Coordinates of C-alpha atoms in Angstrom, one line a residue:
M1 CA 97.1 112.3 84.8
I2 CA 98.4 115.5 86.4
K3 CA 95.2 117.4 85.5
K4 CA 93.1 114.7 87.0
L5 CA 95.0 114.6 90.2
L6 CA 95.0 118.5 90.5
S7 CA 91.2 118.5 90.2
S8 CA 91.0 117.2 93.8
I9 CA 92.7 120.2 95.3
R10 CA 89.5 122.4 95.2
E11 CA 89.0 124.3 98.5
Y12 CA 92.7 123.9 99.4
K13 CA 94.0 126.0 96.5
K14 CA 94.6 128.9 98.9
D15 CA 96.9 126.9 101.2
T16 CA 98.6 125.4 98.1
I17 CA 99.4 128.8 96.7
L18 CA 100.3 130.4 100.1
T19 CA 102.9 127.6 100.9
P20 CA 105.3 128.5 98.0
V21 CA 104.8 132.2 98.8
Y22 CA 105.8 131.7 102.5
V23 CA 108.6 129.4 101.4
T24 CA 110.0 132.0 99.0
F25 CA 110.2 134.6 101.8
E26 CA 111.7 132.0 104.1
A27 CA 114.4 131.2 101.6
F28 CA 115.2 134.8 100.8
F29 CA 115.8 135.7 104.5
E30 CA 117.9 132.5 104.9
I31 CA 120.0 133.6 102.0
V32 CA 120.5 137.1 103.5
I33 CA 121.9 135.6 106.7
P34 CA 125.3 134.5 105.2
T35 CA 125.8 137.9 103.6
L36 CA 125.2 139.6 107.0
M37 CA 127.6 137.1 108.6
A38 CA 130.3 138.1 106.0
Y39 CA 129.7 141.8 106.9
L40 CA 129.9 141.0 110.6
I41 CA 133.3 139.3 110.1
D42 CA 134.8 141.8 107.7
Y43 CA 133.5 145.1 109.1
G44 CA 132.9 144.1 112.7
I45 CA 135.1 141.4 114.1
I46 CA 138.2 141.8 112.0
K47 CA 138.1 145.7 112.3
K48 CA 137.1 145.4 116.0
N49 CA 134.2 147.7 115.5
M50 CA 131.7 146.9 118.2
S51 CA 129.1 149.3 116.9
N52 CA 129.0 147.3 113.6
V53 CA 128.9 144.0 115.5
L54 CA 125.8 145.2 117.4
W55 CA 123.9 146.6 114.5
I56 CA 124.7 143.7 112.1
G57 CA 124.1 141.2 114.9
L58 CA 120.7 142.8 115.5
A59 CA 119.9 142.6 111.8
L60 CA 120.9 138.9 111.9
V61 CA 118.5 138.2 114.8
I62 CA 115.6 140.0 113.1
T63 CA 116.3 138.2 109.8
A64 CA 116.4 134.8 111.5
M65 CA 113.1 135.5 113.4
I66 CA 111.3 136.5 110.2
S67 CA 112.6 133.4 108.5
L68 CA 111.4 131.3 111.4
L69 CA 108.0 132.9 111.3
V70 CA 107.3 132.5 107.6
G71 CA 108.8 129.0 107.8
A72 CA 106.3 128.0 110.5
L73 CA 103.5 129.5 108.4
A74 CA 104.7 127.6 105.4
G75 CA 104.7 124.3 107.4
R76 CA 101.2 124.9 108.6
S77 CA 99.8 125.7 105.2
A78 CA 101.6 122.8 103.6
A79 CA 100.2 120.4 106.1
T80 CA 96.7 121.8 105.6
A81 CA 96.9 121.6 101.8
S82 CA 98.3 118.1 101.7
S83 CA 95.9 116.6 104.3
G84 CA 93.0 118.3 102.6
Y85 CA 94.1 117.1 99.2
A86 CA 94.4 113.5 100.5
K87 CA 90.9 113.8 102.0
N88 CA 89.5 115.0 98.6
L89 CA 91.3 112.3 96.7
R90 CA 89.9 109.5 99.0
R91 CA 86.4 111.1 98.7
D92 CA 86.6 111.3 94.9
M93 CA 87.8 107.7 94.6
F94 CA 85.2 106.4 97.0
Y95 CA 82.4 108.3 95.4
N96 CA 83.4 107.0 91.9
V97 CA 83.6 103.5 93.2
Q98 CA 80.0 103.9 94.4
K99 CA 79.0 104.6 90.8
F100 CA 80.7 101.5 89.4
S101 CA 78.6 98.8 87.9
F102 CA 79.3 95.2 88.8
S103 CA 81.4 94.8 85.6
N104 CA 83.5 97.8 86.7
I105 CA 84.0 96.4 90.2
D106 CA 85.0 93.1 88.6
K107 CA 88.1 94.9 87.1
F108 CA 89.5 95.8 90.5
S109 CA 89.8 93.5 93.5
T110 CA 88.5 94.7 96.8
G111 CA 92.1 94.5 98.3
S112 CA 93.3 96.6 95.4
I113 CA 90.7 99.4 95.9
I114 CA 91.5 99.5 99.6
T115 CA 95.3 99.8 98.9
R116 CA 94.6 102.6 96.5
L117 CA 92.4 104.4 99.1
T118 CA 95.0 104.1 101.8
T119 CA 98.7 103.4 101.0
D120 CA 98.6 105.0 97.5
V121 CA 96.8 108.2 98.7
T122 CA 99.3 108.5 101.6
N123 CA 102.2 108.3 99.1
V124 CA 100.7 111.0 96.9
Q125 CA 99.9 113.1 99.9
M126 CA 103.6 113.0 101.0
A127 CA 104.8 113.8 97.5
Y128 CA 102.4 116.7 97.3
Q129 CA 103.5 118.2 100.6
M130 CA 107.2 117.8 99.6
L131 CA 106.5 119.3 96.2
I132 CA 104.7 122.5 97.3
R133 CA 107.2 123.1 100.1
L134 CA 110.6 121.5 99.5
G135 CA 110.0 121.5 95.8
T136 CA 109.6 125.3 95.9
R137 CA 112.2 126.0 98.6
A138 CA 115.1 124.1 97.0
P139 CA 115.0 125.9 93.5
V140 CA 114.4 129.3 95.2
M141 CA 117.3 128.7 97.5
I142 CA 119.5 127.6 94.6
V143 CA 118.6 130.7 92.6
F144 CA 119.0 133.2 95.4
A145 CA 122.3 131.5 96.7
L146 CA 123.8 131.6 93.2
I147 CA 122.8 135.3 92.8
F148 CA 124.4 136.2 96.1
S149 CA 127.5 134.0 95.5
F150 CA 128.1 135.5 92.1
R151 CA 128.0 138.9 93.7
I152 CA 130.9 137.8 95.9
D153 CA 133.0 135.9 93.3
V154 CA 132.0 134.8 89.8
H155 CA 134.9 132.3 89.2
L156 CA 134.4 130.5 92.5
S157 CA 130.7 130.3 92.0
L158 CA 131.2 128.4 88.8
I159 CA 132.1 125.4 91.0
F160 CA 128.5 125.2 92.1
L161 CA 127.2 125.1 88.6
A162 CA 129.6 122.2 87.7
T163 CA 127.9 119.9 90.3
I164 CA 124.4 120.4 89.0
P165 CA 124.6 118.3 85.8
V166 CA 126.5 115.6 87.7
L167 CA 123.6 115.4 90.2
G168 CA 120.9 115.7 87.5
I169 CA 122.3 112.8 85.4
G170 CA 122.7 110.6 88.5
L171 CA 119.2 111.3 89.8
W172 CA 117.7 110.5 86.3
L173 CA 119.5 107.2 86.2
I174 CA 118.3 106.3 89.7
M175 CA 114.7 107.3 88.9
S176 CA 114.5 105.4 85.6
H177 CA 115.7 102.2 87.3
V178 CA 113.5 102.4 90.4
H179 CA 110.1 103.4 89.1
P180 CA 109.3 100.0 87.5
I181 CA 110.1 98.3 90.8
F182 CA 107.6 100.4 92.7
V183 CA 104.9 99.7 90.1
R184 CA 105.5 96.0 90.8
V185 CA 105.5 96.5 94.5
F186 CA 102.2 98.2 94.7
N187 CA 100.6 95.5 92.6
T188 CA 102.0 92.9 95.0
Y189 CA 100.4 94.9 97.9
D190 CA 97.1 94.3 96.2
R191 CA 97.7 90.6 96.3
L192 CA 98.7 90.8 100.0
N193 CA 95.6 92.7 100.9
N194 CA 93.5 90.1 99.1
V195 CA 95.1 87.3 101.0
V196 CA 94.6 89.0 104.3
Q197 CA 90.9 89.9 103.5
E198 CA 90.2 86.3 102.4
N199 CA 91.8 84.9 105.5
L200 CA 89.9 87.1 107.9
L201 CA 86.5 86.7 106.1
G202 CA 87.0 82.9 105.9
I203 CA 88.8 82.4 109.3
R204 CA 86.1 79.9 110.5
V205 CA 86.8 77.8 107.4
V206 CA 90.6 78.1 107.8
K207 CA 90.4 76.9 111.4
S208 CA 87.9 74.1 110.8
Y209 CA 90.1 72.7 108.0
I210 CA 93.3 73.4 110.1
R211 CA 94.8 75.4 107.2
E212 CA 96.6 78.0 109.3
D213 CA 100.0 76.8 108.1
Y214 CA 99.0 77.0 104.5
E215 CA 97.7 80.5 105.0
E216 CA 100.8 81.6 106.8
Q217 CA 103.0 80.2 104.0
K218 CA 100.9 82.0 101.4
F219 CA 101.2 85.3 103.3
A220 CA 104.9 84.8 103.9
G221 CA 105.5 84.2 100.2
I222 CA 103.9 87.5 99.1
S223 CA 105.5 89.4 102.0
Q224 CA 108.9 88.0 100.9
T225 CA 108.3 89.2 97.4
I226 CA 107.5 92.7 98.7
F227 CA 110.6 92.6 100.8
R228 CA 112.8 91.6 97.8
D229 CA 111.4 94.3 95.5
F230 CA 111.6 97.0 98.2
S231 CA 115.2 96.0 99.1
K232 CA 116.2 96.2 95.4
A233 CA 114.6 99.7 95.1
E234 CA 116.1 101.0 98.3
K235 CA 119.6 99.7 97.3
R236 CA 119.3 101.7 94.1
L237 CA 118.0 104.8 95.9
A238 CA 120.9 104.5 98.3
F239 CA 123.2 105.7 95.6
N240 CA 121.6 109.1 96.0
M241 CA 123.3 110.0 99.2
P242 CA 126.9 109.1 98.2
L243 CA 126.4 111.1 95.0
M244 CA 125.2 114.1 97.1
Q245 CA 128.1 113.8 99.5
F246 CA 130.7 113.5 96.7
C247 CA 129.4 116.7 95.1
L248 CA 129.2 118.5 98.5
Y249 CA 132.7 117.6 99.7
A250 CA 134.3 118.2 96.3
S251 CA 132.8 121.7 96.2
M252 CA 134.0 122.4 99.8
L253 CA 137.6 121.3 98.9
L254 CA 137.7 123.3 95.7
L255 CA 136.2 126.4 97.4
S256 CA 138.7 126.2 100.3
W257 CA 141.7 125.6 98.0
F258 CA 141.0 128.4 95.5
G259 CA 139.4 130.7 98.1
A260 CA 142.4 130.5 100.4
K261 CA 144.7 131.4 97.5
E262 CA 142.6 134.4 96.6
I263 CA 142.5 135.6 100.2
V264 CA 146.3 135.4 100.4
A265 CA 146.6 137.3 97.1
S266 CA 144.2 140.1 98.2
G267 CA 145.7 140.4 101.7
N268 CA 142.3 139.6 103.2
N269 CA 141.0 143.1 102.1
P270 CA 137.5 143.1 100.7
A271 CA 138.4 146.1 98.6
Y272 CA 141.1 144.2 96.6
G273 CA 139.5 140.8 96.3
L274 CA 138.2 137.9 98.4
S275 CA 138.2 138.3 102.2
A276 CA 137.7 135.8 105.0
G277 CA 134.1 136.9 105.4
D278 CA 133.5 136.5 101.7
L279 CA 134.9 132.9 101.8
T280 CA 132.7 132.1 104.8
G281 CA 129.7 133.4 102.9
L282 CA 130.6 131.4 99.8
I283 CA 131.1 128.2 101.9
T284 CA 127.7 128.8 103.5
Y285 CA 126.1 129.4 100.1
A286 CA 127.7 126.3 98.8
M287 CA 126.2 124.3 101.7
Q288 CA 122.8 125.8 101.0
I289 CA 123.0 125.1 97.3
L290 CA 124.0 121.5 97.9
M291 CA 121.5 121.0 100.7
S292 CA 118.9 122.3 98.4
L293 CA 120.0 119.9 95.7
M294 CA 119.7 117.2 98.4
M295 CA 116.2 118.3 99.1
L296 CA 115.4 118.1 95.4
S297 CA 116.7 114.6 95.3
M298 CA 114.4 113.7 98.3
V299 CA 111.5 115.2 96.4
F300 CA 112.5 113.2 93.3
V301 CA 112.7 110.0 95.3
M302 CA 109.2 110.6 96.7
I303 CA 107.9 111.4 93.3
I304 CA 109.4 108.1 92.0
I305 CA 107.5 106.2 94.8
S306 CA 104.3 108.2 94.4
R307 CA 104.2 108.0 90.6
A308 CA 103.2 104.4 90.6
S309 CA 100.6 105.2 93.3
A310 CA 99.3 108.2 91.3
E311 CA 98.8 106.1 88.2
R312 CA 96.8 103.6 90.3
I313 CA 94.7 106.4 91.8
V314 CA 93.9 107.9 88.4
A315 CA 92.9 104.5 87.1
I316 CA 90.1 104.5 89.7
L317 CA 89.2 108.2 89.1
N318 CA 89.1 107.6 85.3
E319 CA 87.0 104.5 85.4
E320 CA 83.5 105.3 84.2
S321 CA 80.5 103.1 84.9
D322 CA 79.4 101.3 81.8
L323 CA 75.8 101.8 83.1
K324 CA 74.6 105.3 82.5
N325 CA 71.3 107.1 82.3
G326 CA 70.1 108.2 78.8
E327 CA 69.5 111.8 77.8
H328 CA 65.8 111.7 79.0
P329 CA 65.5 108.9 81.5
V330 CA 62.1 107.6 82.6
T331 CA 61.6 108.1 86.4
T332 CA 58.4 106.3 87.0
V333 CA 57.9 102.5 86.9
K334 CA 54.3 101.8 85.9
D335 CA 54.1 98.2 87.2
G336 CA 56.0 95.1 87.9
S337 CA 55.6 93.4 84.6
I338 CA 58.9 92.0 83.1
T339 CA 59.8 91.0 79.6
F340 CA 62.9 89.3 78.3
E341 CA 63.1 89.6 74.5
N342 CA 65.7 87.3 73.0
V343 CA 68.3 88.2 75.6
T344 CA 71.9 87.2 75.3
F345 CA 74.4 88.1 78.1
T346 CA 78.1 87.6 78.8
Y347 CA 80.2 89.0 81.6
A348 CA 83.1 89.5 79.3
R349 CA 82.4 91.0 75.9
K350 CA 84.8 88.6 74.1
A351 CA 83.6 85.5 75.9
D352 CA 83.5 82.3 73.8
K353 CA 80.1 81.2 75.3
P354 CA 77.2 83.4 76.5
V355 CA 76.0 83.1 80.1
L356 CA 72.4 83.5 78.9
D357 CA 71.5 82.7 75.4
G358 CA 68.2 83.6 73.6
I359 CA 66.1 84.1 76.7
S360 CA 62.5 85.2 75.9
L361 CA 60.0 85.4 78.8
F362 CA 57.1 87.5 79.9
I363 CA 56.1 87.9 83.6
T364 CA 52.9 89.7 84.4
S365 CA 52.7 92.3 87.3
G366 CA 51.9 90.6 90.6
E367 CA 52.8 87.1 89.4
T368 CA 54.9 84.8 91.5
V369 CA 57.6 83.0 89.5
G370 CA 60.0 80.4 90.6
I371 CA 63.3 79.8 89.0
L372 CA 65.0 76.4 89.3
G373 CA 68.1 74.9 87.8
G374 CA 71.4 73.3 88.6
T375 CA 74.6 75.0 89.7
G376 CA 75.9 77.2 86.9
S377 CA 72.6 77.4 85.1
S378 CA 72.7 81.3 85.3
K379 CA 69.8 81.8 87.6
S380 CA 71.4 84.7 89.4
S381 CA 72.6 86.2 86.1
L382 CA 69.1 86.3 84.8
V383 CA 67.6 88.3 87.7
Q384 CA 70.5 90.7 87.9
L385 CA 69.5 92.1 84.5
I386 CA 66.1 93.3 85.9
P387 CA 67.5 96.1 88.1
R388 CA 70.2 96.7 85.5
L389 CA 73.1 95.5 87.5
Y390 CA 74.5 94.4 84.2
D391 CA 73.4 95.3 80.6
V392 CA 72.4 92.7 78.0
V393 CA 74.7 92.1 75.1
R394 CA 71.8 91.5 72.7
G395 CA 68.0 91.8 73.0
R396 CA 66.4 93.8 75.7
V397 CA 64.8 93.6 79.2
T398 CA 61.7 95.7 80.0
V399 CA 60.1 96.6 83.3
G400 CA 56.6 98.1 83.2
G401 CA 56.8 98.1 79.4
V402 CA 60.0 100.3 79.3
D403 CA 63.5 99.1 78.4
V404 CA 65.5 99.1 81.6
R405 CA 68.2 101.1 79.8
D406 CA 65.8 103.9 79.3
Y407 CA 65.1 104.3 83.1
D408 CA 66.8 106.5 85.6
I409 CA 68.9 103.8 87.3
E410 CA 68.0 105.0 90.8
S411 CA 64.3 105.1 90.0
L412 CA 64.4 101.6 88.6
R413 CA 66.3 100.1 91.5
N414 CA 64.0 101.8 94.0
Q415 CA 61.2 99.7 92.6
V416 CA 63.2 96.4 92.5
A417 CA 64.2 94.9 95.8
M418 CA 66.8 92.1 95.7
V419 CA 67.8 89.7 98.5
L420 CA 71.0 88.2 97.2
Q421 CA 72.6 84.8 97.8
K422 CA 75.3 86.5 100.0
N423 CA 73.3 88.2 102.7
V424 CA 75.1 91.2 104.0
L425 CA 74.3 93.0 107.2
F426 CA 76.3 96.1 108.3
S427 CA 77.6 97.1 111.7
G428 CA 74.8 98.8 113.6
T429 CA 71.5 98.1 115.2
I430 CA 68.7 95.9 113.7
K431 CA 66.7 99.1 113.1
E432 CA 69.6 100.8 111.3
N433 CA 70.0 97.7 109.1
L434 CA 66.3 97.6 108.3
R435 CA 66.3 101.3 107.4
W436 CA 68.5 100.5 104.4
G437 CA 65.2 99.5 102.8
N438 CA 63.5 102.8 103.8
E439 CA 65.4 105.3 105.8
N440 CA 62.2 107.0 106.9
A441 CA 60.4 103.7 108.0
T442 CA 58.5 103.9 111.3
N443 CA 58.8 101.4 114.0
E444 CA 55.4 100.0 113.0
E445 CA 56.5 99.5 109.4
M446 CA 59.7 97.8 110.5
I447 CA 57.8 95.4 112.8
H448 CA 55.3 94.6 110.1
A449 CA 58.0 93.9 107.5
C450 CA 59.8 91.6 110.1
E451 CA 56.5 89.8 110.8
L452 CA 56.1 89.1 107.1
A453 CA 59.7 87.8 106.9
Q454 CA 59.2 85.7 110.1
A455 CA 61.9 87.7 111.8
D456 CA 59.9 89.5 114.5
G457 CA 59.8 86.4 116.8
F458 CA 63.6 85.9 117.2
I459 CA 64.2 89.7 117.4
R460 CA 61.8 89.9 120.4
E461 CA 64.0 87.3 122.1
F462 CA 67.0 89.6 122.1
P463 CA 67.5 91.7 125.3
D464 CA 67.6 94.9 123.2
Q465 CA 65.1 93.6 120.6
Y466 CA 65.1 96.0 117.6
D467 CA 68.0 98.0 119.1
T468 CA 70.2 94.9 119.2
Y469 CA 73.7 95.7 117.8
I470 CA 74.7 93.6 114.7
E471 CA 78.4 92.9 114.6
Q472 CA 80.4 93.4 111.4
G473 CA 79.1 91.0 108.8
G474 CA 76.3 89.8 111.0
T475 CA 78.5 87.4 112.9
N476 CA 76.2 87.4 116.0
V477 CA 73.1 86.2 114.2
S478 CA 72.6 82.8 112.5
G479 CA 72.4 82.3 108.8
G480 CA 68.6 81.9 108.8
Q481 CA 68.2 85.0 111.0
K482 CA 70.4 87.0 108.7
Q483 CA 68.3 85.9 105.7
R484 CA 65.1 86.9 107.3
L485 CA 66.4 90.3 108.3
C486 CA 67.5 90.9 104.7
I487 CA 64.1 89.9 103.4
A488 CA 62.5 92.3 105.9
R489 CA 64.8 95.0 104.7
A490 CA 63.8 94.4 101.1
L491 CA 60.1 94.5 102.0
L492 CA 60.5 97.9 103.6
K493 CA 61.2 99.3 100.1
K494 CA 57.6 98.4 99.1
P495 CA 58.9 97.5 95.7
K496 CA 57.0 96.6 92.6
I497 CA 59.3 93.7 92.0
L498 CA 60.8 91.5 94.8
I499 CA 63.6 89.1 93.9
L500 CA 64.7 86.4 96.3
D501 CA 67.9 84.8 95.1
D502 CA 68.1 81.6 97.1
S503 CA 67.6 83.7 100.1
T504 CA 65.6 81.2 102.2
S505 CA 68.2 78.3 101.9
A506 CA 69.2 78.7 105.6
V507 CA 65.6 78.5 107.0
D508 CA 63.5 75.4 107.6
T509 CA 60.8 74.5 105.1
K510 CA 58.0 75.4 107.6
T511 CA 59.3 79.0 108.0
D512 CA 60.0 79.1 104.3
G513 CA 56.3 78.2 103.7
M514 CA 55.1 80.9 106.2
I515 CA 57.2 83.5 104.4
R516 CA 55.7 82.6 101.0
Q517 CA 52.2 82.6 102.5
A518 CA 52.7 86.1 104.0
F519 CA 53.9 87.3 100.6
K520 CA 50.7 85.9 98.9
N521 CA 48.4 87.5 101.4
D522 CA 50.1 90.9 102.1
I523 CA 51.8 91.9 98.8
P524 CA 49.7 90.3 96.1
D525 CA 50.4 93.2 93.6
T526 CA 54.2 92.8 93.9
T527 CA 55.9 90.7 91.3
K528 CA 57.8 88.0 93.1
I529 CA 60.7 86.1 91.6
I530 CA 62.0 83.2 93.8
I531 CA 65.3 81.4 92.9
A532 CA 65.6 78.3 95.0
Q533 CA 67.3 74.9 95.2
R534 CA 64.3 73.3 96.9
V535 CA 61.2 72.4 94.9
A536 CA 59.1 73.1 98.1
S537 CA 60.1 76.8 97.9
V538 CA 58.7 77.3 94.4
Q539 CA 56.0 74.6 93.8
D540 CA 53.2 77.0 94.8
A541 CA 54.4 79.6 92.3
D542 CA 52.1 80.7 89.4
R543 CA 54.8 79.5 87.1
I544 CA 58.2 77.8 87.4
I545 CA 61.1 78.4 85.0
V546 CA 63.7 75.7 84.6
L547 CA 67.0 76.9 83.4
D548 CA 69.7 74.7 82.0
D549 CA 73.1 76.0 80.8
G550 CA 71.9 79.5 80.3
K551 CA 68.8 78.6 78.4
I552 CA 65.1 78.1 79.3
N553 CA 64.5 74.4 79.4
A554 CA 60.8 74.5 80.4
V555 CA 58.2 76.8 81.8
G556 CA 55.0 75.7 83.6
T557 CA 53.3 75.0 86.9
H558 CA 54.5 72.4 89.3
D559 CA 52.1 69.7 88.0
E560 CA 52.9 70.5 84.4
L561 CA 56.6 70.3 84.8
L562 CA 56.4 67.0 86.7
N563 CA 54.8 65.5 83.5
T564 CA 56.8 67.4 80.8
C565 CA 60.3 68.3 82.2
A566 CA 62.8 65.6 83.0
I567 CA 65.2 68.0 84.8
Y568 CA 62.4 69.3 87.1
R569 CA 61.2 65.7 87.8
E570 CA 64.7 64.6 88.6
I571 CA 65.2 67.5 91.1
Y572 CA 61.8 66.8 92.6
E573 CA 62.4 63.0 93.0
S574 CA 65.9 63.6 94.5
Q575 CA 64.3 65.7 97.2
N576 CA 61.5 63.3 97.9
E577 CA 61.3 60.0 99.7
G578 CA 58.2 58.0 98.8
G579 CA 56.8 61.0 96.9
V580 CA 56.4 63.2 100.0
L581 CA 58.3 66.5 100.3
H582 CA 60.3 67.0 103.5
E583 CA 58.7 69.5 105.8

């Protein structure tokens, strides 16, 4: 895990290395200050030697200024290193998510991925900054302070060493009890984000069904769970401060007691034992050691919090797409012919029942094929295998005579345009959304695609026409308008295969018919697969496939299926009154 996390440092290695270097110098000069203070007291103030007071005082000022300077440099480099590291972590996670297949994405909820990209990365960033700065400063201060204090008095310095195992055992006990709680808390954060996301995306449904109270209760329940877990963790972490204070005050009392006795015994003469200046220096070193131990405890607490976050981040970074290119992928799709050869497919490898079972089908290039079936008949699952959004469990799918697993994934998907059931438009102008299909498309090409998709008419009615801004999620256009824009976007790819997955459900039958007629006239060489609920949307297709429970029930033309397929005839009759399709 550590190796994976450190790989994201990259160009910020220099600042990461410089921070401990600056901190080491800062700590050294801070450690020198108590020794200079001891000299000032013993050889300047007590002996009333103003010359020594001035020179030692000047040395104190210079030492403090140098310590301040390198401390500022350490702060700047630590901030740069930690911020840059967080930036790289988010980039690496986001880029890896872009490579995920649908099955990989199914393992993580959207809310969970967002939490990992935000809260978890922030926790790791804070821990990283504290580690390279305070995590270096505290041990260096302890080592230097012990060296200088042992130079003054070995026996009294042993008091410091006695506190270290007490603190170490206490911190270990706290850490072992708190870490599992934080693991649970961040998983609960995922649930909270999912609830908020669902609520905001479905706010119209919530309001239309007057379910605000239910949503508030659901949110409050999860928030209360987070509150309880965080409170429990913070209560256990709170033992850290009393433990530190106990060690600090115990050390001060013992130092003062034994130090005072030694000063009396030596007559406050540095030559014969401990002096007042030495005791002042020892007390300062004791404070520095114990403050450094307190810093270490803060670092440990942050590591406890961030450890759970780090594990969740690494889970995203280590996740590998189960869809990969072969050693020598094919980059050219010859034509739009499609073959399903005894295909079996399941979303979960250990599923009891396959989603698609024994599918065998051949579609010629340029053919228009309709797919009909009831809800849950696996119509969408079938077409998602063509651009290799999922891989088959058994059998194979070929496009242009080549197994889709042998293609370069990007090359294959560039030749397969899909308009999904859930039409998605992004924030930006209509032109920017259309150029998702072809980023180099000219205005004339965009207009032509919109004419084929029957979108040009309503776009012209907008004040800004093709420069009209689409709000997030396409909330300022109707469902039918959104569908037609998505169809136009797909047409701009000029694909060899066009798949419409129930993507004209929100347009009237007349417009639907005009779209199909435009396809027939303008893109005759493109293989067109149309999934629909309405018979009118597919009845002019070259062939219609009827799916039932993941299997092909029948294949034929409209007239053939009316005579031979009970399922098709039932759908047809349910959508007719007096044998005439609604127009």
